XYZ file of C-alpha atoms in Angstrom:
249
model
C 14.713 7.606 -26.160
C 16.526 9.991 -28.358
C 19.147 12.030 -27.156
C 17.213 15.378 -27.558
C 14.233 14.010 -25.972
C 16.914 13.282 -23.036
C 17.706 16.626 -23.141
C 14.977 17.866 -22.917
C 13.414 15.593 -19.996
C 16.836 17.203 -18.087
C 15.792 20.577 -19.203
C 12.167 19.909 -17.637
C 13.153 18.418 -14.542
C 15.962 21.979 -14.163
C 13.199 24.396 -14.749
C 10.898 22.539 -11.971
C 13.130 22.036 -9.622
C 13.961 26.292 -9.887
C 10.525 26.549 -9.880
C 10.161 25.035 -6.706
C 12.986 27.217 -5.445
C 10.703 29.855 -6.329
C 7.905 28.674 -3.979
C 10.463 29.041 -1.477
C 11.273 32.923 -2.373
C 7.782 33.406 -2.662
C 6.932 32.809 1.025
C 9.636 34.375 2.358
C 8.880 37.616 0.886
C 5.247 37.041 2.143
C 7.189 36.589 5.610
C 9.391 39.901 5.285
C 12.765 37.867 5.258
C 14.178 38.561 1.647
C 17.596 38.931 3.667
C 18.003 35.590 2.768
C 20.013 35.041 -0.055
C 18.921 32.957 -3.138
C 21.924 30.075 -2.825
C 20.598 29.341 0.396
C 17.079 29.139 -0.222
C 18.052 27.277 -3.628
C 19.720 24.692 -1.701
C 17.155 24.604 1.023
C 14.025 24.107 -1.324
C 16.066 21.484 -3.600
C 16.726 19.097 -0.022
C 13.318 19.621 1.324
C 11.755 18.418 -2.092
C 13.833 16.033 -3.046
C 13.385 14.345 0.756
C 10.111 15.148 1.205
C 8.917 13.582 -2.401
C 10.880 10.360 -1.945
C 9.785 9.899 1.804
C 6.031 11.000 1.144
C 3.470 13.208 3.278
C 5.647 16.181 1.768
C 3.753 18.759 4.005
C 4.663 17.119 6.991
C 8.466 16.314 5.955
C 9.082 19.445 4.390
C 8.328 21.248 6.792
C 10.634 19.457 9.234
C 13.727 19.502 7.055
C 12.944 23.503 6.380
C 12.404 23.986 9.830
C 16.183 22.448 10.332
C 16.982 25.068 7.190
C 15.559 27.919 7.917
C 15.768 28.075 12.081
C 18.540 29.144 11.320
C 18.489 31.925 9.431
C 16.233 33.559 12.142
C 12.470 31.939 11.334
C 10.397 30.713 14.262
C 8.215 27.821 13.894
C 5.031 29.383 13.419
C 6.726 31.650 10.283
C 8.153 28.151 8.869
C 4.758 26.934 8.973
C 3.095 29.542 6.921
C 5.958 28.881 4.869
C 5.105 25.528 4.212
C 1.603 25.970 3.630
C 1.874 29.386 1.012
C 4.473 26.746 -0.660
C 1.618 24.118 -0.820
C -0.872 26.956 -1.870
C 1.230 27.828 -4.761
C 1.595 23.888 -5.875
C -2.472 23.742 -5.560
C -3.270 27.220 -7.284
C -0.631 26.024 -10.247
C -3.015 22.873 -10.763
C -5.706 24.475 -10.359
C -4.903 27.886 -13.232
C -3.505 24.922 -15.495
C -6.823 22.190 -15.120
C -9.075 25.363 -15.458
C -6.749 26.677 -18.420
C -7.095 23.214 -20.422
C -10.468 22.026 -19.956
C -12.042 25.890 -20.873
C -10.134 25.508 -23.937
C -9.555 21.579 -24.612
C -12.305 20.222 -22.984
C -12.052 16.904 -24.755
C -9.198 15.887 -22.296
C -11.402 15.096 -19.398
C -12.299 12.234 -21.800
C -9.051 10.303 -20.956
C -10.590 9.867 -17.025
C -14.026 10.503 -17.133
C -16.712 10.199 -20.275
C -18.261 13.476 -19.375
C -20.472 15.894 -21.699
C -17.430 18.659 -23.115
C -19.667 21.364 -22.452
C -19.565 19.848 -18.797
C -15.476 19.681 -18.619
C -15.262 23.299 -19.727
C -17.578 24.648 -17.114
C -15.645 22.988 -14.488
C -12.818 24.326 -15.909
C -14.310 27.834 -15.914
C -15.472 27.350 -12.772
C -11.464 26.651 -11.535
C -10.665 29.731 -13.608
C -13.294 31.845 -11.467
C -11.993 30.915 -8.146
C -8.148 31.734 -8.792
C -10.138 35.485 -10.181
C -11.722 35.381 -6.841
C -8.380 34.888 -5.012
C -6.715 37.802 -7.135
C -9.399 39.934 -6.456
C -9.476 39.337 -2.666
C -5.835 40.568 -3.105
C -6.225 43.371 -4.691
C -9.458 44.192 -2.207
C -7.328 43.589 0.486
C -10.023 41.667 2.916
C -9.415 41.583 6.435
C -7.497 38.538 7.631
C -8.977 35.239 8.475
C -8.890 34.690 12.166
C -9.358 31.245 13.619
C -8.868 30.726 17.024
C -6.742 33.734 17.388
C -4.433 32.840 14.356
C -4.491 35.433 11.520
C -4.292 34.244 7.725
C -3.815 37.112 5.974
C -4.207 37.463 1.935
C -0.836 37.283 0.112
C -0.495 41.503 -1.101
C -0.489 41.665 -5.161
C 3.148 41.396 -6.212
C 2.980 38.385 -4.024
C -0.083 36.801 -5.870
C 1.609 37.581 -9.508
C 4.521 35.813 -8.559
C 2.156 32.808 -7.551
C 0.381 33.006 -10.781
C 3.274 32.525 -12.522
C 5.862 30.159 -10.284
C 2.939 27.612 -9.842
C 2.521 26.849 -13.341
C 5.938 26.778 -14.213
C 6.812 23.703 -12.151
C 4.397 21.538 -13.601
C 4.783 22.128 -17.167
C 8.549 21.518 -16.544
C 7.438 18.422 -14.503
C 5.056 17.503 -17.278
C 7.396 17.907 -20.304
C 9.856 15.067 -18.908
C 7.160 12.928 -19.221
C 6.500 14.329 -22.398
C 9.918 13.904 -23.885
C 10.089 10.104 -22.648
C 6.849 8.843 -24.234
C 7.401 7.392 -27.901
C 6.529 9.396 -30.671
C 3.935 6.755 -32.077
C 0.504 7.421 -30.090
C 1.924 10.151 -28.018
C -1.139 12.475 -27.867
C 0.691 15.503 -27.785
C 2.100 17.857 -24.887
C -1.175 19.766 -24.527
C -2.979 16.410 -23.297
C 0.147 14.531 -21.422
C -0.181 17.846 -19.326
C -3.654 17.084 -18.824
C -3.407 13.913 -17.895
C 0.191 14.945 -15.596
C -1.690 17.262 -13.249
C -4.983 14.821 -12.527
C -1.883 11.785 -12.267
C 0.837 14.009 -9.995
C -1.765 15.741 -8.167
C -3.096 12.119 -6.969
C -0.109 11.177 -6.536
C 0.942 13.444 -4.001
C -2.251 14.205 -1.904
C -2.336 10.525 -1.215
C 0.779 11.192 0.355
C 2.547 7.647 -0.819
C 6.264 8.029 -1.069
C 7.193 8.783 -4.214
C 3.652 8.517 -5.019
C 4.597 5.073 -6.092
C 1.567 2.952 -8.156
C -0.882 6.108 -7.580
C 0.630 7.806 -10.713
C 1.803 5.033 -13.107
C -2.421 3.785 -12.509
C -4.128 6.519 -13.700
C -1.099 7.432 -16.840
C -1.605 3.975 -17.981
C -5.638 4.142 -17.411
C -5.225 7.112 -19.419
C -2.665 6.477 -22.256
C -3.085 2.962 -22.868
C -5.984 3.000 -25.452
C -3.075 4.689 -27.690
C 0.286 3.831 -26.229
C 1.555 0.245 -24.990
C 1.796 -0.075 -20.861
C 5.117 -1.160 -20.810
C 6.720 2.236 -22.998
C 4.297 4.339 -20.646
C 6.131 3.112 -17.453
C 9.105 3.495 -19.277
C 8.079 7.091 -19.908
C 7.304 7.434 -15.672
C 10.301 5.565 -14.609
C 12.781 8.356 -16.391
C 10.657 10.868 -14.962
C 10.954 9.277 -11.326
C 14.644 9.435 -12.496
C 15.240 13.268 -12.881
C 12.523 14.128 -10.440
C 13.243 11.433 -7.414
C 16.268 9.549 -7.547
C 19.058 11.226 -9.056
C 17.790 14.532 -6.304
């Protein structure tokens, strides 16, 4: 690997990892605390992920080492707990604005997983594009809360949303680009369609709640790149990745 494409994997893995800080801020402000100040919650969101990915069933783990974090600082454990699930919210709606993003417009992607129609892939990935417009727009409605069993989900106010729309995103294509950076430049397909292939791979990966997402994630990017690039430089590729985004955290 080059030294620039080193580089730039490091770059990647920083602007995730602030990113994910920024998942963090995000739900706080939701909460009403933005008394706490950024070094703390920087240092609180970088232990909780770099734990809870290594350990696995992130929701579950996270939650307990921010619980430890942010208990004290004042938060109960019903506020950390919306915490941890607008955090997971804003991982899921950044997967979901990116899919919807890249099959409306590169359609042919879905072709690296699935040998669907491209007229199908971009209507799913209008349909994705619909339901994040649905979410904004029950924002900016302001609908009553949710209430189940006398617990109240209420919808995230605007400036809360924009910050989603943005901060969700942003960790995955900095996630995605040290992947990027650590595949050879013979057969790489490109940045556009490693991202592709990225959020279907990470999003497996950590739903199925495997530590590290270990074997779920190295399947489907060499199912997926190895028409084009040889197995062994794609686990390469994955193992620098787990590097900057698992081990050295």
């Amino acid at each position: 690997i080059p030294p620039l494409h080193w580089l730039g994997a490091f770059l990647g893995a920083a602007v995730a990892y602030g990113a994910l800080a920024g998942y963090d801020r995000i739900a706080l402000i939701h909460l009403g605390k933005k008394h706490i100040p950024w070094s703390f919650i920087a240092v609180a969101s970088f232990v909780a992920y770099a734990l809870s990915h290594n350990i696995g069933a992130a929701v579950v783990s996270g939650a307990v080492i921010r619980y430890r974090a942010y208990s004290t600082k004042g938060l109960n454990a019903a506020e950390v707990a919306v915490l941890v699930a607008i955090c997971a919210f804003t991982f899921g709606l950044g997967i979901v604005i990116l899919g919807g993003i890249l099959l409306a417009i590169w359609p042919e992607i879905a072709h690296h997983f699935f040998p669907v129609p491209e007229w199908t892939a971009r209507l799913f990935g209008l349909g994705l594009l619909a339901a994040v417009g649905f979410y904004v727009a029950g924002s900016l409605l302001h609908l009553r809360p949710l209430v189940i069993r006398g617990f109240s989900i209420f919808s995230p106010r605007p400036p809360i949303v924009y910050r989603q729309l943005i901060i969700g995103p942003m960790e995955l294509l900095g996630a995605a680009a040290i992947v990027y950076f650590c595949l050879p430049t013979e057969g790489n397909p490109g940045y556009i369609v490693v991202l592709g292939i990225f959020l279907a791979s990470f999003g497996a990966a950590i739903f199925s709640h495997a530590p590290g997402g270990i074997g779920v994630l190295e399947f489907l990017f060499v199912a997926a790149l190895q028409s084009t690039i040889p197995p062994a430089d794609i686990l390469a590729a994955l193992i620098v990745f787990r590097l900057f985004y698992l081990v050295i955290p």
